Amino acid sequence: MASTIPWERVRRSASKLTTPLHPDDYLRLLNPLWSSRELRGRVEKVIPETEDAATLVIRPGWGWRYDHKPGQYVGIGIQVNGKFQWRSYSVSSPPERRRGTITITVRAMPEGKLSSHLVKGLEPGTIVRLALPEGDFVLPDPPPERMLFLVGGSGVTPVMAMLRTLDRRSREIGRAMPDVVMHYSSPTEDRMIFRDELDRLEEQHDGLTLHRLQTDVDGMLDLAGPDGLDKICPDWRDRETYACGPGPMLDAITEYYEEQDVVDHLHLERFSLELGGEGGEGGTITFQNSGKTIEADGATTVLEAGEEAGVGMPYGCRMGICHTCTLTMISGKVRDLRNGNEFDSPNEPVQTCVTAAVGDCTLDI
């Protein structure tokens, strides 16, 4: 019986023949998704969801694993005006290897150059860079018997992956969907992403109950009010709650759950970074390889200081999640602005998007 030669061995052998070029340099001419240097994907479709939101159907290339958990996010890098811009977006599709694609759903933000480009300017066939799925805001396996989803705006995207997974499982195993109550806040009905699909899911599953709130007309959800959680979901204190949406909404939910002593049942996903810890003292930051220095105060992140100094700083989500910004700190001390933790070991990796200088420090870039 003929033995199969591992592909990686072929690549290593080929690299000796193609030096100084890498086999990937030739393979990319045949298929731009054939690369082991970086994860890539091709945008197959751009599907409008609302006037300011769209779903991107992406076919990942070599190295991708279709084993993400419902609710996780991926990093995506797009070349805009000659520079790669990185952001992280929730995967809105359920894990399903045989489909060969994943989807992310993006809302164009007024201040978001990349999000606007993804929604309104991206053409099918575009090759993007990808980072593997990450995140702890996920649907457990097996799922809880009773769940409450509290979502606002584009915070529906990770929860949609969870609902789609529950729907698929119920069809595959012939069992009813778990008891799920979902409250969805959106400025207007027209801006509700996945509105029609959610209606279909509610019709198909007796266990799914949807509550919709148009905040431009009805105002924000008053958790403790007469139309709050006790009315929407009387047994909410006994359910596992998954909340995703704007920062003020999540702050209010966290505070209320703490008051009711049920915060252990609360799972949050934030789309924006909140730097609530103490700042650093500031100091002189030296970027060794670039030969540049800058004075920074204790509220300025190392990433922002480097960009101001003209250093080509790597970054991704700018939220302390994706670790794309991580650099080696050769010497000095920095403080994590989220929680006040300090890092001062020589040659220690630090996340530049969430740390500030505590005195002078030197980084390897």
PDB file of N, CA, C and O in Angstrom, residues 4-46:
ATOM      1  N   THR A   4       1.127   7.893   2.320  1.00  0.00           N
ATOM      2  CA  THR A   4       0.843   9.290   2.011  1.00  0.00           C
ATOM      3  C   THR A   4       1.943  10.176   2.575  1.00  0.00           C
ATOM      4  O   THR A   4       2.295  10.079   3.749  1.00  0.00           O
ATOM      5  N   ILE A   5       2.495  11.039   1.757  1.00  0.00           N
ATOM      6  CA  ILE A   5       3.555  11.942   2.202  1.00  0.00           C
ATOM      7  C   ILE A   5       2.916  13.171   2.845  1.00  0.00           C
ATOM      8  O   ILE A   5       2.096  13.837   2.215  1.00  0.00           O
ATOM      9  N   PRO A   6       3.234  13.460   4.111  1.00  0.00           N
ATOM     10  CA  PRO A   6       2.635  14.621   4.768  1.00  0.00           C
ATOM     11  C   PRO A   6       2.913  15.893   3.982  1.00  0.00           C
ATOM     12  O   PRO A   6       4.029  16.116   3.499  1.00  0.00           O
ATOM     13  N   TRP A   7       1.871  16.740   3.880  1.00  0.00           N
ATOM     14  CA  TRP A   7       1.997  17.969   3.105  1.00  0.00           C
ATOM     15  C   TRP A   7       3.055  18.888   3.679  1.00  0.00           C
ATOM     16  O   TRP A   7       3.777  19.564   2.946  1.00  0.00           O
ATOM     17  N   GLU A   8       3.181  18.921   5.006  1.00  0.00           N
ATOM     18  CA  GLU A   8       4.175  19.810   5.602  1.00  0.00           C
ATOM     19  C   GLU A   8       5.592  19.395   5.208  1.00  0.00           C
ATOM     20  O   GLU A   8       6.465  20.235   5.039  1.00  0.00           O
ATOM     21  N   ARG A   9       5.826  18.082   5.023  1.00  0.00           N
ATOM     22  CA  ARG A   9       7.134  17.633   4.595  1.00  0.00           C
ATOM     23  C   ARG A   9       7.406  18.097   3.169  1.00  0.00           C
ATOM     24  O   ARG A   9       8.525  18.498   2.816  1.00  0.00           O
ATOM     25  N   VAL A  10       6.384  18.063   2.326  1.00  0.00           N
ATOM     26  CA  VAL A  10       6.532  18.555   0.961  1.00  0.00           C
ATOM     27  C   VAL A  10       6.891  20.035   0.968  1.00  0.00           C
ATOM     28  O   VAL A  10       7.753  20.498   0.226  1.00  0.00           O
ATOM     29  N   ARG A  11       6.228  20.795   1.842  1.00  0.00           N
ATOM     30  CA  ARG A  11       6.486  22.228   1.902  1.00  0.00           C
ATOM     31  C   ARG A  11       7.922  22.506   2.338  1.00  0.00           C
ATOM     32  O   ARG A  11       8.584  23.399   1.815  1.00  0.00           O
ATOM     33  N   ARG A  12       8.411  21.736   3.334  1.00  0.00           N
ATOM     34  CA  ARG A  12       9.789  21.943   3.805  1.00  0.00           C
ATOM     35  C   ARG A  12      10.791  21.625   2.707  1.00  0.00           C
ATOM     36  O   ARG A  12      11.790  22.333   2.526  1.00  0.00           O
ATOM     37  N   SER A  13      10.500  20.536   1.976  1.00  0.00           N
ATOM     38  CA  SER A  13      11.412  20.179   0.890  1.00  0.00           C
ATOM     39  C   SER A  13      11.377  21.224  -0.209  1.00  0.00           C
ATOM     40  O   SER A  13      12.411  21.610  -0.761  1.00  0.00           O
ATOM     41  N   ALA A  14      10.189  21.714  -0.505  1.00  0.00           N
ATOM     42  CA  ALA A  14      10.057  22.714  -1.561  1.00  0.00           C
ATOM     43  C   ALA A  14      10.740  24.010  -1.194  1.00  0.00           C
ATOM     44  O   ALA A  14      11.262  24.717  -2.055  1.00  0.00           O
ATOM     45  N   SER A  15      10.769  24.310   0.112  1.00  0.00           N
ATOM     46  CA  SER A  15      11.379  25.574   0.516  1.00  0.00           C
ATOM     47  C   SER A  15      12.865  25.598   0.189  1.00  0.00           C
ATOM     48  O   SER A  15      13.439  26.659  -0.074  1.00  0.00           O
ATOM     49  N   LYS A  16      13.514  24.433   0.182  1.00  0.00           N
ATOM     50  CA  LYS A  16      14.937  24.386  -0.151  1.00  0.00           C
ATOM     51  C   LYS A  16      15.159  24.671  -1.630  1.00  0.00           C
ATOM     52  O   LYS A  16      16.202  25.196  -2.026  1.00  0.00           O
ATOM     53  N   LEU A  17      14.163  24.305  -2.451  1.00  0.00           N
ATOM     54  CA  LEU A  17      14.292  24.508  -3.884  1.00  0.00           C
ATOM     55  C   LEU A  17      13.907  25.923  -4.306  1.00  0.00           C
ATOM     56  O   LEU A  17      14.355  26.403  -5.344  1.00  0.00           O
ATOM     57  N   THR A  18      13.088  26.567  -3.504  1.00  0.00           N
ATOM     58  CA  THR A  18      12.574  27.881  -3.903  1.00  0.00           C
ATOM     59  C   THR A  18      13.249  29.023  -3.165  1.00  0.00           C
ATOM     60  O   THR A  18      12.891  30.176  -3.372  1.00  0.00           O
ATOM     61  N   THR A  19      14.217  28.716  -2.267  1.00  0.00           N
ATOM     62  CA  THR A  19      14.924  29.763  -1.548  1.00  0.00           C
ATOM     63  C   THR A  19      15.569  30.740  -2.537  1.00  0.00           C
ATOM     64  O   THR A  19      16.123  30.308  -3.547  1.00  0.00           O
ATOM     65  N   PRO A  20      15.513  32.085  -2.314  1.00  0.00           N
ATOM     66  CA  PRO A  20      15.076  32.722  -1.072  1.00  0.00           C
ATOM     67  C   PRO A  20      13.584  32.922  -0.965  1.00  0.00           C
ATOM     68  O   PRO A  20      13.112  33.441   0.040  1.00  0.00           O
ATOM     69  N   LEU A  21      12.813  32.548  -1.985  1.00  0.00           N
ATOM     70  CA  LEU A  21      11.369  32.665  -1.869  1.00  0.00           C
ATOM     71  C   LEU A  21      10.815  31.475  -1.107  1.00  0.00           C
ATOM     72  O   LEU A  21      11.448  30.417  -1.009  1.00  0.00           O
ATOM     73  N   HIS A  22       9.637  31.648  -0.540  1.00  0.00           N
ATOM     74  CA  HIS A  22       8.956  30.588   0.190  1.00  0.00           C
ATOM     75  C   HIS A  22       7.957  29.924  -0.755  1.00  0.00           C
ATOM     76  O   HIS A  22       7.432  30.574  -1.667  1.00  0.00           O
ATOM     77  N   PRO A  23       7.662  28.615  -0.588  1.00  0.00           N
ATOM     78  CA  PRO A  23       6.654  27.995  -1.449  1.00  0.00           C
ATOM     79  C   PRO A  23       5.346  28.762  -1.472  1.00  0.00           C
ATOM     80  O   PRO A  23       4.647  28.786  -2.491  1.00  0.00           O
ATOM     81  N   ASP A  24       5.001  29.413  -0.350  1.00  0.00           N
ATOM     82  CA  ASP A  24       3.772  30.200  -0.322  1.00  0.00           C
ATOM     83  C   ASP A  24       3.770  31.290  -1.379  1.00  0.00           C
ATOM     84  O   ASP A  24       2.725  31.648  -1.926  1.00  0.00           O
ATOM     85  N   ASP A  25       4.973  31.817  -1.683  1.00  0.00           N
ATOM     86  CA  ASP A  25       5.034  32.898  -2.668  1.00  0.00           C
ATOM     87  C   ASP A  25       4.575  32.415  -4.040  1.00  0.00           C
ATOM     88  O   ASP A  25       4.030  33.182  -4.823  1.00  0.00           O
ATOM     89  N   TYR A  26       4.798  31.139  -4.332  1.00  0.00           N
ATOM     90  CA  TYR A  26       4.341  30.567  -5.599  1.00  0.00           C
ATOM     91  C   TYR A  26       2.892  30.089  -5.498  1.00  0.00           C
ATOM     92  O   TYR A  26       2.096  30.258  -6.417  1.00  0.00           O
ATOM     93  N   LEU A  27       2.548  29.495  -4.350  1.00  0.00           N
ATOM     94  CA  LEU A  27       1.203  28.976  -4.191  1.00  0.00           C
ATOM     95  C   LEU A  27       0.158  30.082  -4.237  1.00  0.00           C
ATOM     96  O   LEU A  27      -0.951  29.886  -4.728  1.00  0.00           O
ATOM     97  N   ARG A  28       0.525  31.267  -3.742  1.00  0.00           N
ATOM     98  CA  ARG A  28      -0.422  32.376  -3.759  1.00  0.00           C
ATOM     99  C   ARG A  28      -0.780  32.784  -5.181  1.00  0.00           C
ATOM    100  O   ARG A  28      -1.840  33.359  -5.428  1.00  0.00           O
ATOM    101  N   LEU A  29       0.124  32.511  -6.120  1.00  0.00           N
ATOM    102  CA  LEU A  29      -0.189  32.818  -7.519  1.00  0.00           C
ATOM    103  C   LEU A  29      -1.298  31.916  -8.038  1.00  0.00           C
ATOM    104  O   LEU A  29      -2.078  32.310  -8.908  1.00  0.00           O
ATOM    105  N   LEU A  30      -1.380  30.685  -7.493  1.00  0.00           N
ATOM    106  CA  LEU A  30      -2.425  29.754  -7.895  1.00  0.00           C
ATOM    107  C   LEU A  30      -3.719  30.009  -7.139  1.00  0.00           C
ATOM    108  O   LEU A  30      -4.805  29.971  -7.702  1.00  0.00           O
ATOM    109  N   ASN A  31      -3.606  30.252  -5.834  1.00  0.00           N
ATOM    110  CA  ASN A  31      -4.776  30.487  -4.990  1.00  0.00           C
ATOM    111  C   ASN A  31      -4.348  31.365  -3.829  1.00  0.00           C
ATOM    112  O   ASN A  31      -3.507  30.965  -3.018  1.00  0.00           O
ATOM    113  N   PRO A  32      -4.895  32.581  -3.705  1.00  0.00           N
ATOM    114  CA  PRO A  32      -4.459  33.490  -2.649  1.00  0.00           C
ATOM    115  C   PRO A  32      -4.768  33.014  -1.241  1.00  0.00           C
ATOM    116  O   PRO A  32      -4.264  33.571  -0.273  1.00  0.00           O
ATOM    117  N   LEU A  33      -5.595  31.961  -1.110  1.00  0.00           N
ATOM    118  CA  LEU A  33      -5.890  31.421   0.219  1.00  0.00           C
ATOM    119  C   LEU A  33      -4.867  30.385   0.654  1.00  0.00           C
ATOM    120  O   LEU A  33      -4.900  29.929   1.794  1.00  0.00           O
ATOM    121  N   TRP A  34      -3.956  30.001  -0.239  1.00  0.00           N
ATOM    122  CA  TRP A  34      -2.952  28.991   0.087  1.00  0.00           C
ATOM    123  C   TRP A  34      -1.740  29.672   0.715  1.00  0.00           C
ATOM    124  O   TRP A  34      -0.816  30.086   0.040  1.00  0.00           O
ATOM    125  N   SER A  35      -1.740  29.771   2.013  1.00  0.00           N
ATOM    126  CA  SER A  35      -0.620  30.368   2.722  1.00  0.00           C
ATOM    127  C   SER A  35      -0.560  29.809   4.129  1.00  0.00           C
ATOM    128  O   SER A  35      -1.573  29.715   4.819  1.00  0.00           O
ATOM    129  N   SER A  36       0.640  29.405   4.560  1.00  0.00           N
ATOM    130  CA  SER A  36       0.826  28.963   5.943  1.00  0.00           C
ATOM    131  C   SER A  36       1.422  30.070   6.794  1.00  0.00           C
ATOM    132  O   SER A  36       1.574  29.912   7.995  1.00  0.00           O
ATOM    133  N   ARG A  37       1.792  31.195   6.164  1.00  0.00           N
ATOM    134  CA  ARG A  37       2.373  32.299   6.932  1.00  0.00           C
ATOM    135  C   ARG A  37       1.319  33.036   7.736  1.00  0.00           C
ATOM    136  O   ARG A  37       1.588  33.576   8.799  1.00  0.00           O
ATOM    137  N   GLU A  38       0.109  33.114   7.200  1.00  0.00           N
ATOM    138  CA  GLU A  38      -0.953  33.847   7.868  1.00  0.00           C
ATOM    139  C   GLU A  38      -2.284  33.246   7.458  1.00  0.00           C
ATOM    140  O   GLU A  38      -2.415  32.641   6.401  1.00  0.00           O
ATOM    141  N   LEU A  39      -3.284  33.397   8.331  1.00  0.00           N
ATOM    142  CA  LEU A  39      -4.625  32.942   8.021  1.00  0.00           C
ATOM    143  C   LEU A  39      -5.287  33.946   7.081  1.00  0.00           C
ATOM    144  O   LEU A  39      -5.198  35.157   7.304  1.00  0.00           O
ATOM    145  N   ARG A  40      -5.939  33.423   6.074  1.00  0.00           N
ATOM    146  CA  ARG A  40      -6.602  34.293   5.112  1.00  0.00           C
ATOM    147  C   ARG A  40      -8.006  33.789   4.848  1.00  0.00           C
ATOM    148  O   ARG A  40      -8.358  32.649   5.142  1.00  0.00           O
ATOM    149  N   GLY A  41      -8.795  34.668   4.268  1.00  0.00           N
ATOM    150  CA  GLY A  41     -10.136  34.298   3.863  1.00  0.00           C
ATOM    151  C   GLY A  41     -10.553  35.117   2.664  1.00  0.00           C
ATOM    152  O   GLY A  41      -9.991  36.184   2.398  1.00  0.00           O
ATOM    153  N   ARG A  42     -11.522  34.615   1.920  1.00  0.00           N
ATOM    154  CA  ARG A  42     -12.057  35.332   0.771  1.00  0.00           C
ATOM    155  C   ARG A  42     -13.518  35.680   1.055  1.00  0.00           C
ATOM    156  O   ARG A  42     -14.312  34.827   1.468  1.00  0.00           O
ATOM    157  N   VAL A  43     -13.873  36.942   0.852  1.00  0.00           N
ATOM    158  CA  VAL A  43     -15.251  37.375   1.036  1.00  0.00           C
ATOM    159  C   VAL A  43     -16.086  36.853  -0.124  1.00  0.00           C
ATOM    160  O   VAL A  43     -15.858  37.227  -1.279  1.00  0.00           O
ATOM    161  N   GLU A  44     -17.032  35.960   0.191  1.00  0.00           N
ATOM    162  CA  GLU A  44     -17.873  35.367  -0.840  1.00  0.00           C
ATOM    163  C   GLU A  44     -19.092  36.242  -1.148  1.00  0.00           C
ATOM    164  O   GLU A  44     -19.485  36.383  -2.303  1.00  0.00           O
ATOM    165  N   LYS A  45     -19.702  36.790  -0.102  1.00  0.00           N
ATOM    166  CA  LYS A  45     -20.899  37.605  -0.268  1.00  0.00           C
ATOM    167  C   LYS A  45     -20.899  38.724   0.773  1.00  0.00           C
ATOM    168  O   LYS A  45     -20.319  38.583   1.845  1.00  0.00           O
ATOM    169  N   VAL A  46     -21.572  39.808   0.438  1.00  0.00           N
ATOM    170  CA  VAL A  46     -21.881  40.862   1.398  1.00  0.00           C
ATOM    171  C   VAL A  46     -23.394  41.030   1.373  1.00  0.00           C
ATOM    172  O   VAL A  46     -23.959  41.486   0.378  1.00  0.00           O
TER     173      VAL A  46
END
